Amino acid sequence: MGLRIGIDGRVFIGNKTGIGHYVCELCKALDRVLPDVEFYVYSRDQVELPVSGPNWILRTESNLLKKKIKNILWFKFLSGFLCRRDRIYVYWGAGSFLPFFLGPVHTVLTVYDMVYKIVPETMYRFNFLAFRLFFKRDVLKATKITTISKGTSERLKTILDLDSDAIIYPSVNERFVPQRQEEVRECLKKYRITKPYFLSVATWEPRKNLNLLLETFLLMKQNGELDDYGLVLVGGHGWKNEQLTRILGENYESKDVLFLGYVADEVLPLLYSGAKVFLFPSIYEGFGMPVLEARKCGIPVITSDIIELREAGGNGCIYINPTSNGIRDGILRLLHGKFNPLHDDVPNPTWDEGAKKMARIFRGTGKLVN
């Protein structure tokens, strides 16, 4: 019987942003690094697997009554039985939790952030409850722990007194480089972007601080501080975003703010490359992939001064307090030429390098020995 690794399939639901994007790219690399391993993905419902091939098997719920159970509860209480049936050797908790009833299986759990402890008020209520009930127990139970940044590792140690076994950084694909100007112009024409613009890429949820960003931008426009600049917002709807929706609604006819919604990864490098500056005043992040993407595309970045975002941005960002004054001062500092960003100081470990490190973690559980 071949080696078998189980994976939490909830991360593959919907558009691939944040955690979903991270796991998808790492899975593609794992398929290259571990060509003889079978990967079993467990999901209540049908999902699109990150890799199409005979070594990737999707297990879903066939019982109609069980399919009506809330996803996190199905995952915690029922998916473990499927794992036992498949006799997997190692289970990867790619969605921050581990199932009950896995049996004598080694487990690897990835910790992306400590939002539920640091800014719990920004979370969707049911998601917060799940973390309160399950996260500490699962991370204590895990055979191995990985994190996505040094900052997250340090917070894990400070908050739960746990050490991570490896830091596996997010990467960005080779397409995130400065784009050809003619292609940028075609992209901007498609989206009807007609003026110099600031760009922000984030899901509509409180932690991203988009309310304050939008209010500050509109106030600066009102005060005549931004001339002909516009603001382009990229990202899907999340939760607790009523205030942001209201502000955008009040400025619906304004040509200064443009909301594009979710945008495919293929388009993002063009939007980054066409922007005057990338704005990311998040309250807290586990890493900050958009900051790394923007830096690799060669545009200046204004972002919050926290250790995780400094890991993503290096020395080429203007770091601010995520307040209205901080956002305003950062923008004016850049526009007045008081900052010259560096473009070559951000390391970018490849997905394959991360997958090799993850493969060593899988093998280090004691079961996977080739």
mmCIF file of C-alpha atoms in Angstrom:
data_model
loop_
_atom_site.group_PDB
_atom_site.id
_atom_site.type_symbol
_atom_site.label_atom_id
_atom_site.label_comp_id
_atom_site.label_asym_id
_atom_site.label_seq_id
_atom_site.Cartn_x
_atom_site.Cartn_y
_atom_site.Cartn_z
ATOM 1 C CA MET A 1 0.000 0.000 0.000
ATOM 2 C CA GLY A 2 1.345 3.424 -0.974
ATOM 3 C CA LEU A 3 1.935 6.291 1.401
ATOM 4 C CA ARG A 4 -1.237 8.278 2.098
ATOM 5 C CA ILE A 5 -1.660 11.832 3.343
ATOM 6 C CA GLY A 6 -5.066 13.213 4.322
ATOM 7 C CA ILE A 7 -5.894 16.912 3.823
ATOM 8 C CA ASP A 8 -8.697 19.130 5.138
ATOM 9 C CA GLY A 9 -10.685 19.950 1.999
ATOM 10 C CA ARG A 10 -12.562 22.944 3.447
ATOM 11 C CA VAL A 11 -9.701 25.190 2.320
ATOM 12 C CA PHE A 12 -10.630 24.536 -1.327
ATOM 13 C CA ILE A 13 -14.145 25.972 -1.089
ATOM 14 C CA GLY A 14 -14.893 29.105 -3.128
ATOM 15 C CA ASN A 15 -12.435 31.625 -4.574
ATOM 16 C CA LYS A 16 -8.841 30.931 -3.643
ATOM 17 C CA THR A 17 -7.649 33.799 -1.459
ATOM 18 C CA GLY A 18 -5.435 33.793 1.618
ATOM 19 C CA ILE A 19 -5.334 30.332 3.180
ATOM 20 C CA GLY A 20 -6.971 28.668 0.198
ATOM 21 C CA HIS A 21 -4.384 30.104 -2.173
ATOM 22 C CA TYR A 22 -1.525 29.119 0.141
ATOM 23 C CA VAL A 23 -2.676 25.504 0.445
ATOM 24 C CA CYS A 24 -3.460 25.153 -3.275
ATOM 25 C CA GLU A 25 -0.006 26.306 -4.324
ATOM 26 C CA LEU A 26 1.695 24.174 -1.689
ATOM 27 C CA CYS A 27 -0.304 21.121 -2.813
ATOM 28 C CA LYS A 28 0.775 21.628 -6.424
ATOM 29 C CA ALA A 29 4.377 21.720 -5.255
ATOM 30 C CA LEU A 30 3.882 18.696 -2.979
ATOM 31 C CA ASP A 31 2.635 16.743 -5.984
ATOM 32 C CA ARG A 32 5.958 17.472 -7.686
ATOM 33 C CA VAL A 33 8.067 16.779 -4.599
ATOM 34 C CA LEU A 34 6.231 13.606 -3.524
ATOM 35 C CA PRO A 35 5.185 11.950 -6.801
ATOM 36 C CA ASP A 36 4.661 8.522 -5.200
ATOM 37 C CA VAL A 37 2.391 9.701 -2.369
ATOM 38 C CA GLU A 38 -1.405 9.477 -2.476
ATOM 39 C CA PHE A 39 -3.260 12.563 -1.266
ATOM 40 C CA TYR A 40 -6.790 12.147 0.129
ATOM 41 C CA VAL A 41 -8.860 15.322 0.403
ATOM 42 C CA TYR A 42 -11.839 15.265 2.790
ATOM 43 C CA SER A 43 -14.768 17.614 2.229
ATOM 44 C CA ARG A 44 -18.460 17.509 3.069
ATOM 45 C CA ASP A 45 -19.258 18.791 -0.440
ATOM 46 C CA GLN A 46 -17.671 18.678 -3.863
ATOM 47 C CA VAL A 47 -14.607 20.918 -4.260
ATOM 48 C CA GLU A 48 -12.110 21.478 -7.032
ATOM 49 C CA LEU A 49 -8.879 19.707 -6.201
ATOM 50 C CA PRO A 50 -5.640 21.691 -6.601
ATOM 51 C CA VAL A 51 -4.129 18.865 -8.650
ATOM 52 C CA SER A 52 -5.760 16.660 -11.255
ATOM 53 C CA GLY A 53 -4.235 13.211 -11.284
ATOM 54 C CA PRO A 54 -4.516 9.621 -10.069
ATOM 55 C CA ASN A 55 -2.706 10.390 -6.807
ATOM 56 C CA TRP A 56 -5.344 12.915 -5.728
ATOM 57 C CA ILE A 57 -8.559 11.442 -4.339
ATOM 58 C CA LEU A 58 -11.559 13.427 -3.106
ATOM 59 C CA ARG A 59 -13.720 11.978 -0.339
ATOM 60 C CA THR A 60 -17.124 13.642 0.167
ATOM 61 C CA GLU A 61 -20.209 12.955 2.270
ATOM 62 C CA SER A 62 -22.691 10.641 0.557
ATOM 63 C CA ASN A 63 -25.379 10.649 3.257
ATOM 64 C CA LEU A 64 -27.945 13.375 2.458
ATOM 65 C CA LEU A 65 -28.819 13.942 6.109
ATOM 66 C CA LYS A 66 -25.178 14.297 7.138
ATOM 67 C CA LYS A 67 -24.588 16.745 4.279
ATOM 68 C CA LYS A 68 -26.962 19.162 6.051
ATOM 69 C CA ILE A 69 -24.716 19.363 9.104
ATOM 70 C CA LYS A 70 -22.749 22.637 9.401
ATOM 71 C CA ASN A 71 -19.424 22.255 7.648
ATOM 72 C CA ILE A 72 -17.136 22.681 10.655
ATOM 73 C CA LEU A 73 -19.201 20.168 12.656
ATOM 74 C CA TRP A 74 -19.124 17.634 9.819
ATOM 75 C CA PHE A 75 -15.379 18.110 9.614
ATOM 76 C CA LYS A 76 -14.784 17.722 13.349
ATOM 77 C CA PHE A 77 -17.137 14.826 14.089
ATOM 78 C CA LEU A 78 -17.510 12.830 10.859
ATOM 79 C CA SER A 79 -14.539 13.279 8.516
ATOM 80 C CA GLY A 80 -12.232 11.340 10.828
ATOM 81 C CA PHE A 81 -14.162 8.134 10.126
ATOM 82 C CA LEU A 82 -13.472 8.519 6.396
ATOM 83 C CA CYS A 83 -9.785 8.992 7.166
ATOM 84 C CA ARG A 84 -9.721 5.778 9.198
ATOM 85 C CA ARG A 85 -11.444 3.908 6.387
ATOM 86 C CA ASP A 86 -8.733 5.078 3.971
ATOM 87 C CA ARG A 87 -5.988 4.137 6.443
ATOM 88 C CA ILE A 88 -4.054 7.371 5.943
ATOM 89 C CA TYR A 89 -0.624 7.667 7.581
ATOM 90 C CA VAL A 90 -0.439 11.415 8.168
ATOM 91 C CA TYR A 91 -3.197 14.010 8.335
ATOM 92 C CA TRP A 92 -2.464 17.634 7.374
ATOM 93 C CA GLY A 93 -4.677 20.110 9.244
ATOM 94 C CA ALA A 94 -4.438 22.690 6.473
ATOM 95 C CA GLY A 95 -7.527 24.507 7.750
ATOM 96 C CA SER A 96 -6.259 25.178 11.312
ATOM 97 C CA PHE A 97 -8.115 22.240 12.924
ATOM 98 C CA LEU A 98 -7.936 18.458 13.243
ATOM 99 C CA PRO A 99 -10.868 16.018 13.085
ATOM 100 C CA PHE A 100 -11.977 13.939 16.016
ATOM 101 C CA PHE A 101 -11.796 10.141 15.770
ATOM 102 C CA LEU A 102 -8.758 9.993 13.497
ATOM 103 C CA GLY A 103 -7.345 7.065 15.395
ATOM 104 C CA PRO A 104 -3.587 6.414 15.686
ATOM 105 C CA VAL A 105 -2.650 8.839 12.910
ATOM 106 C CA HIS A 106 0.204 11.339 12.991
ATOM 107 C CA THR A 107 -0.911 14.901 12.376
ATOM 108 C CA VAL A 108 0.607 18.110 11.023
ATOM 109 C CA LEU A 109 -1.276 21.323 11.768
ATOM 110 C CA THR A 110 -0.592 24.652 10.055
ATOM 111 C CA VAL A 111 -1.101 27.822 12.112
ATOM 112 C CA TYR A 112 -1.706 30.898 9.963
ATOM 113 C CA ASP A 113 -2.313 33.524 12.613
ATOM 114 C CA MET A 114 -3.610 34.151 16.130
ATOM 115 C CA VAL A 115 -6.588 36.306 15.185
ATOM 116 C CA TYR A 116 -8.917 34.675 17.707
ATOM 117 C CA LYS A 117 -6.649 35.858 20.521
ATOM 118 C CA ILE A 118 -5.391 39.195 19.182
ATOM 119 C CA VAL A 119 -8.418 40.701 17.402
ATOM 120 C CA PRO A 120 -11.351 38.348 18.115
ATOM 121 C CA GLU A 121 -13.864 41.140 17.507
ATOM 122 C CA THR A 122 -13.001 41.085 13.804
ATOM 123 C CA MET A 123 -14.066 37.460 13.349
ATOM 124 C CA TYR A 124 -17.313 35.985 12.128
ATOM 125 C CA ARG A 125 -19.093 34.845 15.297
ATOM 126 C CA PHE A 126 -19.367 31.140 14.487
ATOM 127 C CA ASN A 127 -15.749 31.020 13.306
ATOM 128 C CA PHE A 128 -14.605 32.618 16.551
ATOM 129 C CA LEU A 129 -16.590 30.067 18.551
ATOM 130 C CA ALA A 130 -14.958 27.226 16.615
ATOM 131 C CA PHE A 131 -11.501 28.577 17.447
ATOM 132 C CA ARG A 132 -12.446 29.019 21.103
ATOM 133 C CA LEU A 133 -13.668 25.430 21.297
ATOM 134 C CA PHE A 134 -11.184 23.538 19.161
ATOM 135 C CA PHE A 135 -7.992 25.377 18.244
ATOM 136 C CA LYS A 136 -5.953 25.066 21.438
ATOM 137 C CA ARG A 137 -6.871 21.425 21.856
ATOM 138 C CA ASP A 138 -5.950 20.612 18.270
ATOM 139 C CA VAL A 139 -2.643 22.456 18.216
ATOM 140 C CA LEU A 140 -1.637 20.765 21.484
ATOM 141 C CA LYS A 141 -2.558 17.393 20.036
ATOM 142 C CA ALA A 142 -0.721 17.844 16.732
ATOM 143 C CA THR A 143 2.400 15.745 16.138
ATOM 144 C CA LYS A 144 4.032 18.634 14.265
ATOM 145 C CA ILE A 145 3.189 22.337 13.916
ATOM 146 C CA THR A 146 4.050 24.611 11.011
ATOM 147 C CA THR A 147 3.506 28.357 10.720
ATOM 148 C CA ILE A 148 3.662 30.808 7.795
ATOM 149 C CA SER A 149 5.862 33.475 9.378
ATOM 150 C CA LYS A 150 8.340 34.078 12.162
ATOM 151 C CA GLY A 151 5.875 36.523 13.690
ATOM 152 C CA THR A 152 3.172 33.871 13.893
ATOM 153 C CA SER A 153 5.656 31.448 15.440
ATOM 154 C CA GLU A 154 6.577 34.010 18.076
ATOM 155 C CA ARG A 155 2.939 34.750 18.889
ATOM 156 C CA LEU A 156 2.206 31.021 19.155
ATOM 157 C CA LYS A 157 5.027 30.747 21.665
ATOM 158 C CA THR A 158 3.921 33.826 23.634
ATOM 159 C CA ILE A 159 0.223 32.996 23.724
ATOM 160 C CA LEU A 160 0.164 29.181 23.972
ATOM 161 C CA ASP A 161 3.797 28.435 24.926
ATOM 162 C CA LEU A 162 4.191 26.192 21.877
ATOM 163 C CA ASP A 163 7.083 25.981 19.439
ATOM 164 C CA SER A 164 6.534 25.478 15.741
ATOM 165 C CA ASP A 165 8.533 22.779 14.006
ATOM 166 C CA ALA A 166 8.960 24.760 10.786
ATOM 167 C CA ILE A 167 8.142 28.076 9.155
ATOM 168 C CA ILE A 168 6.885 27.523 5.614
ATOM 169 C CA TYR A 169 6.562 30.946 4.047
ATOM 170 C CA PRO A 170 4.049 31.811 1.338
ATOM 171 C CA SER A 171 5.552 32.462 -2.051
ATOM 172 C CA VAL A 172 4.358 34.366 -5.097
ATOM 173 C CA ASN A 173 4.403 33.020 -8.624
ATOM 174 C CA GLU A 174 6.790 34.232 -11.300
ATOM 175 C CA ARG A 175 4.076 36.322 -12.958
ATOM 176 C CA PHE A 176 4.259 38.823 -10.085
ATOM 177 C CA VAL A 177 6.839 41.079 -11.708
ATOM 178 C CA PRO A 178 6.571 44.550 -13.285
ATOM 179 C CA GLN A 179 4.337 44.165 -16.337
ATOM 180 C CA ARG A 180 4.668 45.583 -19.848
ATOM 181 C CA GLN A 181 3.041 48.996 -20.065
ATOM 182 C CA GLU A 182 0.932 48.179 -23.118
ATOM 183 C CA GLU A 183 -0.606 45.196 -21.284
ATOM 184 C CA VAL A 184 -1.206 47.349 -18.206
ATOM 185 C CA ARG A 185 -2.986 49.948 -20.315
ATOM 186 C CA GLU A 186 -5.239 47.289 -21.856
ATOM 187 C CA CYS A 187 -6.122 45.993 -18.392
ATOM 188 C CA LEU A 188 -6.956 49.458 -17.057
ATOM 189 C CA LYS A 189 -9.070 50.119 -20.137
ATOM 190 C CA LYS A 190 -11.007 46.899 -19.505
ATOM 191 C CA TYR A 191 -11.811 47.953 -15.944
ATOM 192 C CA ARG A 192 -12.460 51.583 -16.946
ATOM 193 C CA ILE A 193 -9.672 52.919 -14.764
ATOM 194 C CA THR A 194 -8.960 56.330 -16.259
ATOM 195 C CA LYS A 195 -6.874 58.144 -13.639
ATOM 196 C CA PRO A 196 -3.775 57.502 -11.511
ATOM 197 C CA TYR A 197 -4.861 55.228 -8.669
ATOM 198 C CA PHE A 198 -4.039 53.773 -5.307
ATOM 199 C CA LEU A 199 -4.709 50.036 -5.012
ATOM 200 C CA SER A 200 -5.884 47.913 -2.107
ATOM 201 C CA VAL A 201 -6.388 44.117 -2.268
ATOM 202 C CA ALA A 202 -8.295 42.634 0.656
ATOM 203 C CA THR A 203 -11.472 40.796 1.587
ATOM 204 C CA TRP A 204 -14.219 43.002 3.032
ATOM 205 C CA GLU A 205 -13.818 42.171 6.702
ATOM 206 C CA PRO A 206 -12.966 44.316 9.749
ATOM 207 C CA ARG A 207 -9.352 43.198 10.204
ATOM 208 C CA LYS A 208 -8.389 44.635 6.826
ATOM 209 C CA ASN A 209 -9.313 48.152 8.018
ATOM 210 C CA LEU A 210 -10.927 49.122 4.706
ATOM 211 C CA ASN A 211 -13.498 51.363 6.407
ATOM 212 C CA LEU A 212 -10.780 53.626 7.739
ATOM 213 C CA LEU A 213 -8.809 53.496 4.502
ATOM 214 C CA LEU A 214 -11.829 54.591 2.476
ATOM 215 C CA GLU A 215 -12.851 57.322 4.935
ATOM 216 C CA THR A 216 -9.286 58.691 5.019
ATOM 217 C CA PHE A 217 -8.990 58.666 1.239
ATOM 218 C CA LEU A 218 -12.309 60.500 0.783
ATOM 219 C CA LEU A 219 -11.370 63.083 3.430
ATOM 220 C CA MET A 220 -8.020 63.712 1.732
ATOM 221 C CA LYS A 221 -9.822 64.134 -1.598
ATOM 222 C CA GLN A 222 -12.235 66.573 0.015
ATOM 223 C CA ASN A 223 -9.312 68.563 1.431
ATOM 224 C CA GLY A 224 -7.615 68.737 -1.961
ATOM 225 C CA GLU A 225 -4.608 66.644 -0.893
ATOM 226 C CA LEU A 226 -4.810 63.954 -3.581
ATOM 227 C CA ASP A 227 -5.390 65.896 -6.801
ATOM 228 C CA ASP A 228 -6.656 63.524 -9.493
ATOM 229 C CA TYR A 229 -5.926 60.195 -7.763
ATOM 230 C CA GLY A 230 -8.517 57.453 -7.489
ATOM 231 C CA LEU A 231 -8.805 54.417 -5.209
ATOM 232 C CA VAL A 232 -9.294 50.913 -6.624
ATOM 233 C CA LEU A 233 -10.510 48.196 -4.234
ATOM 234 C CA VAL A 234 -10.006 44.531 -5.133
ATOM 235 C CA GLY A 235 -11.442 41.738 -3.003
ATOM 236 C CA GLY A 236 -14.584 39.769 -2.283
ATOM 237 C CA HIS A 237 -17.293 40.421 0.295
ATOM 238 C CA GLY A 238 -16.554 38.917 3.692
ATOM 239 C CA TRP A 239 -18.332 39.609 6.969
ATOM 240 C CA LYS A 240 -19.143 42.481 9.324
ATOM 241 C CA ASN A 241 -18.818 44.906 6.418
ATOM 242 C CA GLU A 242 -22.050 46.890 6.747
ATOM 243 C CA GLN A 243 -20.253 50.178 7.396
ATOM 244 C CA LEU A 244 -17.998 49.726 4.389
ATOM 245 C CA THR A 245 -21.002 48.894 2.224
ATOM 246 C CA ARG A 246 -22.742 52.046 3.464
ATOM 247 C CA ILE A 247 -19.736 54.281 2.730
ATOM 248 C CA LEU A 248 -19.377 52.842 -0.757
ATOM 249 C CA GLY A 249 -23.118 53.226 -1.307
ATOM 250 C CA GLU A 250 -22.994 56.901 -0.360
ATOM 251 C CA ASN A 251 -20.178 57.399 -2.879
ATOM 252 C CA TYR A 252 -21.577 55.107 -5.562
ATOM 253 C CA GLU A 253 -21.570 57.766 -8.270
ATOM 254 C CA SER A 254 -18.111 59.035 -7.340
ATOM 255 C CA LYS A 255 -15.473 58.448 -9.987
ATOM 256 C CA ASP A 256 -12.802 58.528 -7.313
ATOM 257 C CA VAL A 257 -13.548 55.039 -5.889
ATOM 258 C CA LEU A 258 -13.837 51.869 -7.958
ATOM 259 C CA PHE A 259 -14.677 48.453 -6.504
ATOM 260 C CA LEU A 260 -13.688 45.537 -8.755
ATOM 261 C CA GLY A 261 -14.616 42.619 -6.479
ATOM 262 C CA TYR A 262 -12.690 39.359 -6.706
ATOM 263 C CA VAL A 263 -10.019 39.408 -9.422
ATOM 264 C CA ALA A 264 -8.175 36.358 -10.757
ATOM 265 C CA ASP A 265 -4.469 35.975 -9.992
ATOM 266 C CA GLU A 266 -3.663 36.367 -13.680
ATOM 267 C CA VAL A 267 -4.967 39.948 -13.613
ATOM 268 C CA LEU A 268 -3.485 41.082 -10.304
ATOM 269 C CA PRO A 269 0.095 41.720 -11.552
ATOM 270 C CA LEU A 270 -1.309 44.127 -14.145
ATOM 271 C CA LEU A 271 -3.326 46.030 -11.541
ATOM 272 C CA TYR A 272 -0.334 46.142 -9.179
ATOM 273 C CA SER A 273 1.967 47.364 -11.943
ATOM 274 C CA GLY A 274 -0.410 50.156 -12.950
ATOM 275 C CA ALA A 275 -0.900 51.520 -9.434
ATOM 276 C CA LYS A 276 0.811 54.554 -7.937
ATOM 277 C CA VAL A 277 0.957 52.877 -4.532
ATOM 278 C CA PHE A 278 -0.390 49.804 -2.776
ATOM 279 C CA LEU A 279 -2.264 50.440 0.481
ATOM 280 C CA PHE A 280 -2.604 47.690 3.085
ATOM 281 C CA PRO A 281 -3.369 49.197 6.530
ATOM 282 C CA SER A 282 -4.479 45.893 8.087
ATOM 283 C CA ILE A 283 -4.919 45.704 11.858
ATOM 284 C CA TYR A 284 -3.243 42.289 12.018
ATOM 285 C CA GLU A 285 -1.956 39.632 9.597
ATOM 286 C CA GLY A 286 -0.328 36.237 9.830
ATOM 287 C CA PHE A 287 1.957 37.209 6.940
ATOM 288 C CA GLY A 288 0.568 39.534 4.245
ATOM 289 C CA MET A 289 0.785 37.943 0.794
ATOM 290 C CA PRO A 290 -0.613 41.021 -1.049
ATOM 291 C CA VAL A 291 2.268 43.094 0.325
ATOM 292 C CA LEU A 292 4.790 40.609 -1.084
ATOM 293 C CA GLU A 293 2.935 40.522 -4.413
ATOM 294 C CA ALA A 294 2.952 44.310 -4.693
ATOM 295 C CA ARG A 295 6.639 44.539 -3.784
ATOM 296 C CA LYS A 296 7.538 41.961 -6.423
ATOM 297 C CA CYS A 297 5.608 44.004 -8.999
ATOM 298 C CA GLY A 298 7.810 46.965 -8.155
ATOM 299 C CA ILE A 299 5.342 49.451 -6.687
ATOM 300 C CA PRO A 300 5.662 51.344 -3.375
ATOM 301 C CA VAL A 301 3.734 49.894 -0.433
ATOM 302 C CA ILE A 302 2.181 51.586 2.589
ATOM 303 C CA THR A 303 1.281 49.041 5.239
ATOM 304 C CA SER A 304 0.911 48.531 8.985
ATOM 305 C CA ASP A 305 3.938 48.313 11.219
ATOM 306 C CA ILE A 306 3.701 44.774 12.577
ATOM 307 C CA ILE A 307 6.372 42.075 12.454
ATOM 308 C CA GLU A 308 4.451 39.797 10.087
ATOM 309 C CA LEU A 309 4.012 42.532 7.482
ATOM 310 C CA ARG A 310 7.666 43.541 7.814
ATOM 311 C CA GLU A 311 8.527 39.953 6.904
ATOM 312 C CA ALA A 312 6.437 40.304 3.752
ATOM 313 C CA GLY A 313 7.562 43.824 2.839
ATOM 314 C CA GLY A 314 11.211 44.064 3.858
ATOM 315 C CA ASN A 315 12.822 47.497 3.813
ATOM 316 C CA GLY A 316 10.881 48.745 0.815
ATOM 317 C CA CYS A 317 7.640 49.771 2.526
ATOM 318 C CA ILE A 318 6.406 52.783 4.412
ATOM 319 C CA TYR A 319 5.269 51.313 7.729
ATOM 320 C CA ILE A 320 2.487 53.139 9.573
ATOM 321 C CA ASN A 321 0.152 52.929 12.502
ATOM 322 C CA PRO A 322 -3.151 51.680 11.030
ATOM 323 C CA THR A 323 -4.972 54.899 11.961
ATOM 324 C CA SER A 324 -6.405 57.701 9.850
ATOM 325 C CA ASN A 325 -3.412 59.934 10.643
ATOM 326 C CA GLY A 326 -1.036 57.065 9.923
ATOM 327 C CA ILE A 327 -2.592 56.359 6.523
ATOM 328 C CA ARG A 328 -2.628 60.066 5.611
ATOM 329 C CA ASP A 329 0.965 60.657 6.709
ATOM 330 C CA GLY A 330 2.159 57.597 4.792
ATOM 331 C CA ILE A 331 0.452 58.710 1.585
ATOM 332 C CA LEU A 332 1.759 62.285 1.837
ATOM 333 C CA ARG A 333 5.265 61.077 2.636
ATOM 334 C CA LEU A 334 5.269 58.992 -0.517
ATOM 335 C CA LEU A 335 3.674 61.609 -2.766
ATOM 336 C CA HIS A 336 6.083 64.278 -1.567
ATOM 337 C CA GLY A 337 9.051 62.116 -2.542
ATOM 338 C CA LYS A 338 10.330 61.537 0.987
ATOM 339 C CA PHE A 339 10.684 57.782 0.531
ATOM 340 C CA ASN A 340 12.566 55.743 -2.045
ATOM 341 C CA PRO A 341 11.520 52.095 -1.926
ATOM 342 C CA LEU A 342 14.013 49.274 -2.473
ATOM 343 C CA HIS A 343 12.900 46.520 -4.835
ATOM 344 C CA ASP A 344 15.443 43.757 -4.310
ATOM 345 C CA ASP A 345 15.501 43.071 -0.587
ATOM 346 C CA VAL A 346 12.485 40.748 -0.154
ATOM 347 C CA PRO A 347 13.307 37.026 -0.142
ATOM 348 C CA ASN A 348 10.806 34.827 -1.923
ATOM 349 C CA PRO A 349 11.241 31.115 -1.143
ATOM 350 C CA THR A 350 9.608 29.124 -3.914
ATOM 351 C CA TRP A 351 6.598 26.891 -3.409
ATOM 352 C CA ASP A 352 8.809 23.896 -4.209
ATOM 353 C CA GLU A 353 11.211 24.884 -1.421
ATOM 354 C CA GLY A 354 8.259 25.117 0.949
ATOM 355 C CA ALA A 355 6.934 21.753 -0.230
ATOM 356 C CA LYS A 356 10.309 20.099 0.374
ATOM 357 C CA LYS A 357 10.311 21.451 3.901
ATOM 358 C CA MET A 358 6.728 20.219 4.396
ATOM 359 C CA ALA A 359 7.718 16.803 3.028
ATOM 360 C CA ARG A 360 10.453 16.587 5.662
ATOM 361 C CA ILE A 361 7.855 17.470 8.292
ATOM 362 C CA PHE A 362 5.569 14.690 7.017
ATOM 363 C CA ARG A 363 8.436 12.215 7.113
ATOM 364 C CA GLY A 364 9.482 13.438 10.550
ATOM 365 C CA THR A 365 6.215 12.241 12.073
ATOM 366 C CA GLY A 366 7.701 8.771 12.121
ATOM 367 C CA LYS A 367 5.474 7.187 9.496
ATOM 368 C CA LEU A 368 6.626 8.527 6.137
ATOM 369 C CA VAL A 369 10.015 7.046 5.432
ATOM 370 C CA ASN A 370 10.947 6.553 1.772
#
